[in-house]
PDB file of C-alpha atoms in Angstrom:
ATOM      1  CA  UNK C   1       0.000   0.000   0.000  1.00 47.00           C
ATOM      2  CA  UNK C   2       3.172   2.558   0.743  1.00 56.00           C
ATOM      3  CA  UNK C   3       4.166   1.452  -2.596  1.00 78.00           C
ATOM      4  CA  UNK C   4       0.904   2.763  -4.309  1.00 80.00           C
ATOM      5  CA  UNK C   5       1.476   5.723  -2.446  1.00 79.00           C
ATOM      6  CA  UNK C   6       4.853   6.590  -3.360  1.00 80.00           C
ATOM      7  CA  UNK C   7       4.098   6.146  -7.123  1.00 83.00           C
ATOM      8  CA  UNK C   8       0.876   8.006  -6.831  1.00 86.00           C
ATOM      9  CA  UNK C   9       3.168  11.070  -5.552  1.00 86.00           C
ATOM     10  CA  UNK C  10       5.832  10.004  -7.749  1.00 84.00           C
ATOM     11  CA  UNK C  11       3.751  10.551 -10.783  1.00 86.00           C
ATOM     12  CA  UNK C  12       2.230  13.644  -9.638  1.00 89.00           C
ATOM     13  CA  UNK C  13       5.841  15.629  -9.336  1.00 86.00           C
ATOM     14  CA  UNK C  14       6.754  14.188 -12.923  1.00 88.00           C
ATOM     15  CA  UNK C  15       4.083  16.313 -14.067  1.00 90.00           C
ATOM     16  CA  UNK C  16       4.524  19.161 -11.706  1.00 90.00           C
ATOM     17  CA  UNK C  17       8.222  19.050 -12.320  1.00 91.00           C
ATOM     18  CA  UNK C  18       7.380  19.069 -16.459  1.00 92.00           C
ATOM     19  CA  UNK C  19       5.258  21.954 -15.778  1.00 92.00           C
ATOM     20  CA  UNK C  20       7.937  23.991 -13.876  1.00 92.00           C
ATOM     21  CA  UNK C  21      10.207  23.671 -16.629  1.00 91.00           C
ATOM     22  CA  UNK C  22       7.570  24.783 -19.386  1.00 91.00           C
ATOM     23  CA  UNK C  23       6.747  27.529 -16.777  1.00 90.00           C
ATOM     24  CA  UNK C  24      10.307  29.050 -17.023  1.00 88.00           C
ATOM     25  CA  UNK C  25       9.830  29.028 -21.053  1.00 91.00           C
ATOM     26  CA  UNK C  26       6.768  29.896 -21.642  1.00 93.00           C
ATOM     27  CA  UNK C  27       5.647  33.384 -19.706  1.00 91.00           C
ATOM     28  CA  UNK C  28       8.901  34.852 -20.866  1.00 89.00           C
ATOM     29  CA  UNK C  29       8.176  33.565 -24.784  1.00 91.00           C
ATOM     30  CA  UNK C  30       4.165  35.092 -23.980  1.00 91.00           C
ATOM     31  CA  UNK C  31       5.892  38.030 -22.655  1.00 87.00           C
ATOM     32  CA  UNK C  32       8.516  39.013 -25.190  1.00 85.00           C
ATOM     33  CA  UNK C  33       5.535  37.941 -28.172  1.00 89.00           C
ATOM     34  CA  UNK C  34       2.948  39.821 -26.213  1.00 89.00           C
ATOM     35  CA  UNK C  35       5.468  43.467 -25.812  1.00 85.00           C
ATOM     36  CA  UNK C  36       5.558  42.946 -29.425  1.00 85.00           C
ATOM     37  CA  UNK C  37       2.142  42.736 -30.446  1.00 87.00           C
ATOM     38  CA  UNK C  38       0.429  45.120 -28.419  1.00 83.00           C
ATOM     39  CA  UNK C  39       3.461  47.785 -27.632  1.00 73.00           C
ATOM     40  CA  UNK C  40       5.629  48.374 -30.331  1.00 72.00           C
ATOM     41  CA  UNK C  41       6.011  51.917 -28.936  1.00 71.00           C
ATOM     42  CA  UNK C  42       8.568  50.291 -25.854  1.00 66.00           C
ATOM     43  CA  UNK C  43      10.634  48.100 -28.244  1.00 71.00           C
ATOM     44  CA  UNK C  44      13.351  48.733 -27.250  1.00 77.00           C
ATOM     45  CA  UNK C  45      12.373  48.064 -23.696  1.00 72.00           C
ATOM     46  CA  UNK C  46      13.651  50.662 -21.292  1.00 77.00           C
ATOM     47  CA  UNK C  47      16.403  49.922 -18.425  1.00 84.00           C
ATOM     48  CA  UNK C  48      13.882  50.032 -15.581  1.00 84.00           C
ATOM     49  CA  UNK C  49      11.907  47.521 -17.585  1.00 81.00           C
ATOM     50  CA  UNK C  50      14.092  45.262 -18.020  1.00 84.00           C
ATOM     51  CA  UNK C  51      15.934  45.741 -14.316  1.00 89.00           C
ATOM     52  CA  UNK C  52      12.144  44.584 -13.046  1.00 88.00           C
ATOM     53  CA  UNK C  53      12.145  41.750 -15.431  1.00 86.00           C
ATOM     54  CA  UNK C  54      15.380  40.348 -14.402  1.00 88.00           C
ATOM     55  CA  UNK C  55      14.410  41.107 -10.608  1.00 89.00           C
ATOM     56  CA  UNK C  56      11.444  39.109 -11.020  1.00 89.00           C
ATOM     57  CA  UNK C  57      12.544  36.412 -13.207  1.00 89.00           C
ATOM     58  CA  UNK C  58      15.920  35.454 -11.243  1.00 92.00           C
ATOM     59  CA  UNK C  59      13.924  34.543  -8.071  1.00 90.00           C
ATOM     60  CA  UNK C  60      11.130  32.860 -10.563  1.00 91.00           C
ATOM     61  CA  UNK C  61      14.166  30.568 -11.987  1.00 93.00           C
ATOM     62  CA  UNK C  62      15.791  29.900  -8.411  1.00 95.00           C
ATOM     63  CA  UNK C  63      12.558  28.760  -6.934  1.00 93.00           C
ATOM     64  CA  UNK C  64      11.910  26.547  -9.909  1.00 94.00           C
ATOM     65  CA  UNK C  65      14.875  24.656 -10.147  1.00 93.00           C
ATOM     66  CA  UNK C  66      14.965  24.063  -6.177  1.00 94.00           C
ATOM     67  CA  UNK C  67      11.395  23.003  -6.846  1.00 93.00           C
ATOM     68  CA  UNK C  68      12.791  20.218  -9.724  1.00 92.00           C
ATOM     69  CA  UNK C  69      14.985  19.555  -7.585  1.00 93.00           C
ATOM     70  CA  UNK C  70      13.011  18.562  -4.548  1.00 91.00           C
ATOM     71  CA  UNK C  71      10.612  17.017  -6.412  1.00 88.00           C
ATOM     72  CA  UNK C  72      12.248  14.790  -9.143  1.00 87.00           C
ATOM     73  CA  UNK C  73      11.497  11.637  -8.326  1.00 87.00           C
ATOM     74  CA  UNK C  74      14.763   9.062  -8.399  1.00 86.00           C
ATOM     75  CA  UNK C  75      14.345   5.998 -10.388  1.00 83.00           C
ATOM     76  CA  UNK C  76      17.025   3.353 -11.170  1.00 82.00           C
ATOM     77  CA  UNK C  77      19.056   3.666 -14.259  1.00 83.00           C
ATOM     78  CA  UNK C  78      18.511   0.420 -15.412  1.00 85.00           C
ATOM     79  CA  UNK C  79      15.454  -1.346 -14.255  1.00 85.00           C
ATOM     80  CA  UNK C  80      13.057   1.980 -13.912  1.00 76.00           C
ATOM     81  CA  UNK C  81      12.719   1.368 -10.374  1.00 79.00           C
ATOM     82  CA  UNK C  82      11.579   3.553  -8.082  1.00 78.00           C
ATOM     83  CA  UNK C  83      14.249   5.083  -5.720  1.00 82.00           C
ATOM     84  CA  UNK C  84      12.717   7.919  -4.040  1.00 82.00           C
ATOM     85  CA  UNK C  85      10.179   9.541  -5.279  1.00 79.00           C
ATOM     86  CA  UNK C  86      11.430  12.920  -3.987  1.00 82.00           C
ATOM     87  CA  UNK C  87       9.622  15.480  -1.880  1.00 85.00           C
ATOM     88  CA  UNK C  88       5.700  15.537  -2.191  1.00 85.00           C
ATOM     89  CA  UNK C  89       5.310  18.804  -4.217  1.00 86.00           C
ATOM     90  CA  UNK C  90       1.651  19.043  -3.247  1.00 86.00           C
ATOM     91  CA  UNK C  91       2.539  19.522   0.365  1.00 87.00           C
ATOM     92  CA  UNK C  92       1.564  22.755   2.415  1.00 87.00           C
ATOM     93  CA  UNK C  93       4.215  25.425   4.113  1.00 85.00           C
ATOM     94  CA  UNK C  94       6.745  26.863   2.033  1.00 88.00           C
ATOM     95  CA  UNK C  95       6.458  24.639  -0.994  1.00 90.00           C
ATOM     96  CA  UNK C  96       2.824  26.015  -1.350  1.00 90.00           C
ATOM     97  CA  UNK C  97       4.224  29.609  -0.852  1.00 91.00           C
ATOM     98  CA  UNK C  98       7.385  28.592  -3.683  1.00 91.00           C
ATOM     99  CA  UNK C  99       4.592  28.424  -5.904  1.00 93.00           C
ATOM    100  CA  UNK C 100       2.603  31.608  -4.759  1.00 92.00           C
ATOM    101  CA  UNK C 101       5.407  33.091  -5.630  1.00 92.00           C
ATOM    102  CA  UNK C 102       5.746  31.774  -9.068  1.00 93.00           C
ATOM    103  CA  UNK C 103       2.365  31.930 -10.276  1.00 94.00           C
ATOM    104  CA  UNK C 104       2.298  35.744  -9.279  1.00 93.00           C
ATOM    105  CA  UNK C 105       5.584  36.254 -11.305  1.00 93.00           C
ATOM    106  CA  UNK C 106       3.892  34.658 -14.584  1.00 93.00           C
ATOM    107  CA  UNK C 107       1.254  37.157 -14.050  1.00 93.00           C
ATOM    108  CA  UNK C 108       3.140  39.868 -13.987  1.00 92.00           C
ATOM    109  CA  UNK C 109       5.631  38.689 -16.797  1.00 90.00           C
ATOM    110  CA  UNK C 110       2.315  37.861 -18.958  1.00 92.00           C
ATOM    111  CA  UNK C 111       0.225  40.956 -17.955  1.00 91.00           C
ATOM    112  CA  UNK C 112       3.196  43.084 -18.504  1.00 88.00           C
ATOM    113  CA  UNK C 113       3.331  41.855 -21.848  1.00 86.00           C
ATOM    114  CA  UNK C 114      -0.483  42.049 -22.120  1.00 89.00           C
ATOM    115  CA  UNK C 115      -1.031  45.371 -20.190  1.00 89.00           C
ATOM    116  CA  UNK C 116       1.560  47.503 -19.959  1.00 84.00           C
ATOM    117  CA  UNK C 117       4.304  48.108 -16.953  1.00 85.00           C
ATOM    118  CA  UNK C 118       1.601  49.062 -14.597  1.00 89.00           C
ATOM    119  CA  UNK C 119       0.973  45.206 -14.006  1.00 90.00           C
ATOM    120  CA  UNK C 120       4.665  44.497 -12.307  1.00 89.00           C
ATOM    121  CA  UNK C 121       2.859  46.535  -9.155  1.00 92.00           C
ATOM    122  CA  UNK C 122       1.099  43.137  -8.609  1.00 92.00           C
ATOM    123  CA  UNK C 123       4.383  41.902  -7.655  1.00 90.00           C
ATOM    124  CA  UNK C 124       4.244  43.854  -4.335  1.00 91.00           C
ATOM    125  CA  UNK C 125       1.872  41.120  -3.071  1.00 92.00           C
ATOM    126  CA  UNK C 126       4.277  38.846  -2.303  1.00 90.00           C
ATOM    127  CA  UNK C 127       5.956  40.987   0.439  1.00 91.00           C
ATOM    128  CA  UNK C 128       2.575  41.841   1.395  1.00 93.00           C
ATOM    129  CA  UNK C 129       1.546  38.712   2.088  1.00 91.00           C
ATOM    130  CA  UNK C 130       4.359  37.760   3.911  1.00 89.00           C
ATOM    131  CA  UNK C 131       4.302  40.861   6.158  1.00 91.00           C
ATOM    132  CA  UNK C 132       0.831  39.466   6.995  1.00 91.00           C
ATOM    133  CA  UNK C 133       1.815  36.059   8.045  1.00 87.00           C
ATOM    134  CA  UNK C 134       4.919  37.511  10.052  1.00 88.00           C
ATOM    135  CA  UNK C 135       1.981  39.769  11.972  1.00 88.00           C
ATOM    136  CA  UNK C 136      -0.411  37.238  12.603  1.00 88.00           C
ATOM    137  CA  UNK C 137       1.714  34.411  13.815  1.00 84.00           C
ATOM    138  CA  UNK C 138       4.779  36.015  15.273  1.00 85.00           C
ATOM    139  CA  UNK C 139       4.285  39.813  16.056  1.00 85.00           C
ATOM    140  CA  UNK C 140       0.834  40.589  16.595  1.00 82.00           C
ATOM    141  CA  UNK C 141       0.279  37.810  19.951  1.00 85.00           C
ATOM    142  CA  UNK C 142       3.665  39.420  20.863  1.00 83.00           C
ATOM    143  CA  UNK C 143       1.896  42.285  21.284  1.00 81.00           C
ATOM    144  CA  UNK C 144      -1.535  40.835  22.383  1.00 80.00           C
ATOM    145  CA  UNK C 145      -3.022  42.222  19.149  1.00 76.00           C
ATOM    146  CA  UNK C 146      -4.604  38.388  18.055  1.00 67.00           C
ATOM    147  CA  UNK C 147      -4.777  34.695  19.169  1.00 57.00           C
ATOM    148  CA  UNK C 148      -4.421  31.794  17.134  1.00 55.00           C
ATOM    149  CA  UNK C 149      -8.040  30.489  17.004  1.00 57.00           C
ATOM    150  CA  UNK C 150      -6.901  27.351  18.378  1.00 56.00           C
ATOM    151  CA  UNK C 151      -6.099  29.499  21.402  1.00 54.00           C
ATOM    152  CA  UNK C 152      -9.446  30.981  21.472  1.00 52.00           C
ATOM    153  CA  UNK C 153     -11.267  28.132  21.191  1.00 55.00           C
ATOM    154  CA  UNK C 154      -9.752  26.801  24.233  1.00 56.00           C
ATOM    155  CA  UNK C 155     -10.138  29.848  26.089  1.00 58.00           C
ATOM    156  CA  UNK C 156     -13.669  29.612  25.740  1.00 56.00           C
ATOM    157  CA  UNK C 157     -13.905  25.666  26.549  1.00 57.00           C
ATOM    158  CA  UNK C 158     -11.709  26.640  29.841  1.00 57.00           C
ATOM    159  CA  UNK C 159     -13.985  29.471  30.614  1.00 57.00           C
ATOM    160  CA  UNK C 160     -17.337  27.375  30.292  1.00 58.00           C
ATOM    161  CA  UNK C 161     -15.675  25.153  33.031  1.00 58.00           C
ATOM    162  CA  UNK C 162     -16.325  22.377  30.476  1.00 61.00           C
ATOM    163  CA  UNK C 163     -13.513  20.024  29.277  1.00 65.00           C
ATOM    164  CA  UNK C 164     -13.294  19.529  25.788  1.00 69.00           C
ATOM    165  CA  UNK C 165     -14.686  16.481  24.342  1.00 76.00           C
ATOM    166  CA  UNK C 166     -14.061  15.277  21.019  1.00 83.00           C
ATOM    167  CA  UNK C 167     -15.955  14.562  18.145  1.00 84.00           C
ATOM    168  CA  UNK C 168     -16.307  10.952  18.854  1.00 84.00           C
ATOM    169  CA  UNK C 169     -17.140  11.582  22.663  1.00 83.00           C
ATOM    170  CA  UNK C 170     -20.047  13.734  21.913  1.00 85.00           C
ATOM    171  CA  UNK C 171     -21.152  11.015  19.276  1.00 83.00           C
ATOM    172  CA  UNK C 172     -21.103   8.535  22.099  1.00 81.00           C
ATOM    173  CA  UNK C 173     -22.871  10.666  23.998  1.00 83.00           C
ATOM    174  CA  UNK C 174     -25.781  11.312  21.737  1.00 84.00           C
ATOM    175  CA  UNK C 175     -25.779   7.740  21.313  1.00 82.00           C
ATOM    176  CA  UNK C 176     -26.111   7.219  24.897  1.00 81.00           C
ATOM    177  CA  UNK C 177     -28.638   9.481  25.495  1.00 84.00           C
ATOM    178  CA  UNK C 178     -30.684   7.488  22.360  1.00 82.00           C
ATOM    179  CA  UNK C 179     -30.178   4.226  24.696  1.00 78.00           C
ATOM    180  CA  UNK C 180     -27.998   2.331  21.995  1.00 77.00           C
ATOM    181  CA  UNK C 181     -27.383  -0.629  23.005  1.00 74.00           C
ATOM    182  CA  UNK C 182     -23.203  -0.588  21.968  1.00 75.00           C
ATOM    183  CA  UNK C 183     -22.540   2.714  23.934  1.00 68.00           C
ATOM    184  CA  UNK C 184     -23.913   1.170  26.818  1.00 60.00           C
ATOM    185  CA  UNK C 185     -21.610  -2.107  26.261  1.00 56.00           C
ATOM    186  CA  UNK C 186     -18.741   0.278  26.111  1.00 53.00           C
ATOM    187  CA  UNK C 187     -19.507   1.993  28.951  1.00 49.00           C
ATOM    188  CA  UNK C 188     -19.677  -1.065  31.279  1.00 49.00           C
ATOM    189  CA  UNK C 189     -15.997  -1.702  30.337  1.00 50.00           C
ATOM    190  CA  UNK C 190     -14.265   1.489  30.965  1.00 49.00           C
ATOM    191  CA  UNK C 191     -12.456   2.747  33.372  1.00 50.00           C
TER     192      UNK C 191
END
């Protein structure tokens, strides 16, 4: 059953991993054809233009090729084995955010194209965003300015003088209450 498992993820960064190297291709090629058909005025491109492009694309090509990396699963050179099937690109945390940052540089790169220079201002999200995660988990209960909810929730469980009782306890209990027979089997043999 692991097995499945690890080719089920296995399969799932091959195509990840095939789209991360069409992604470093293909906004630029969009980009470059896009300037061209819609603003032939800004051929040449201007220095600040092309100092945002390169500012966004270098990070956009770092984070890609740590993502193949990662993710490209390790199979043996001669049967086709499975080795490792690398890290599981689908995972949450800063692989997820790897990604946020990616898709917001094809954006830009494509709406730039598209739309005009005004687009790259999109690109300030990214900081934004992670000025907002550093506040909500880190500075602001520093500062008693937010809880986690998890926090809050058991705040208000302590302050009901209640413990907490999990989703299977309170099924029990409604089943109790209902007279079913295998709650009160159950109950005969605890504690």
């Amino acid at each position: 059953m692991a097995n499945a498992a690890a080719k089920r993820i296995a399969n799932q960064n091959d195509s990840t991993v095939r789209a991360l190297r069409l992604g470093i291709l293909i906004p630029s090629a969009l980009h470059i054809l896009f300037r061209l058909l819609f603003h032939r005025s800004s051929i040449p491109p201007s220095k600040r233009v092309i100092a945002i492009y390169t500012f966004t694309f270098l990070p956009c090509f770092f984070l890609s090729n740590y993502l193949i990396k990662i993710g490209t699963p390790r199979r043996d050179p001669t049967t086709g084995t499975l080795i490792s099937y690398g890290e599981d690109l689908n995972q949450a945390g800063v692989t997820e955010w790897c990604f946020d940052v990616l898709y917001v540089t094809y954006i830009c790169q494509v709406g730039s194209g598209l739309f005009g220079d005004w687009v790259w201002w999109l690109y300030l999200v990214i900081p934004l965003y992670a000025l907002f995660k550093v506040w909500t988990f880190t500075v602001g209960p520093m500062f008693g300015f937010g809880a986690p909810k998890a926090d809050v929730a058991a705040e208000a469980d302590a302050s009901a003088g209640q413990p907490a009782t999990s989703k299977r306890q309170e099924k029990l209990k409604k089943r109790s209450e209902k007279g079913d027979p295998r709650v009160k089997a159950q109950t005969v043999r605890s504690r």
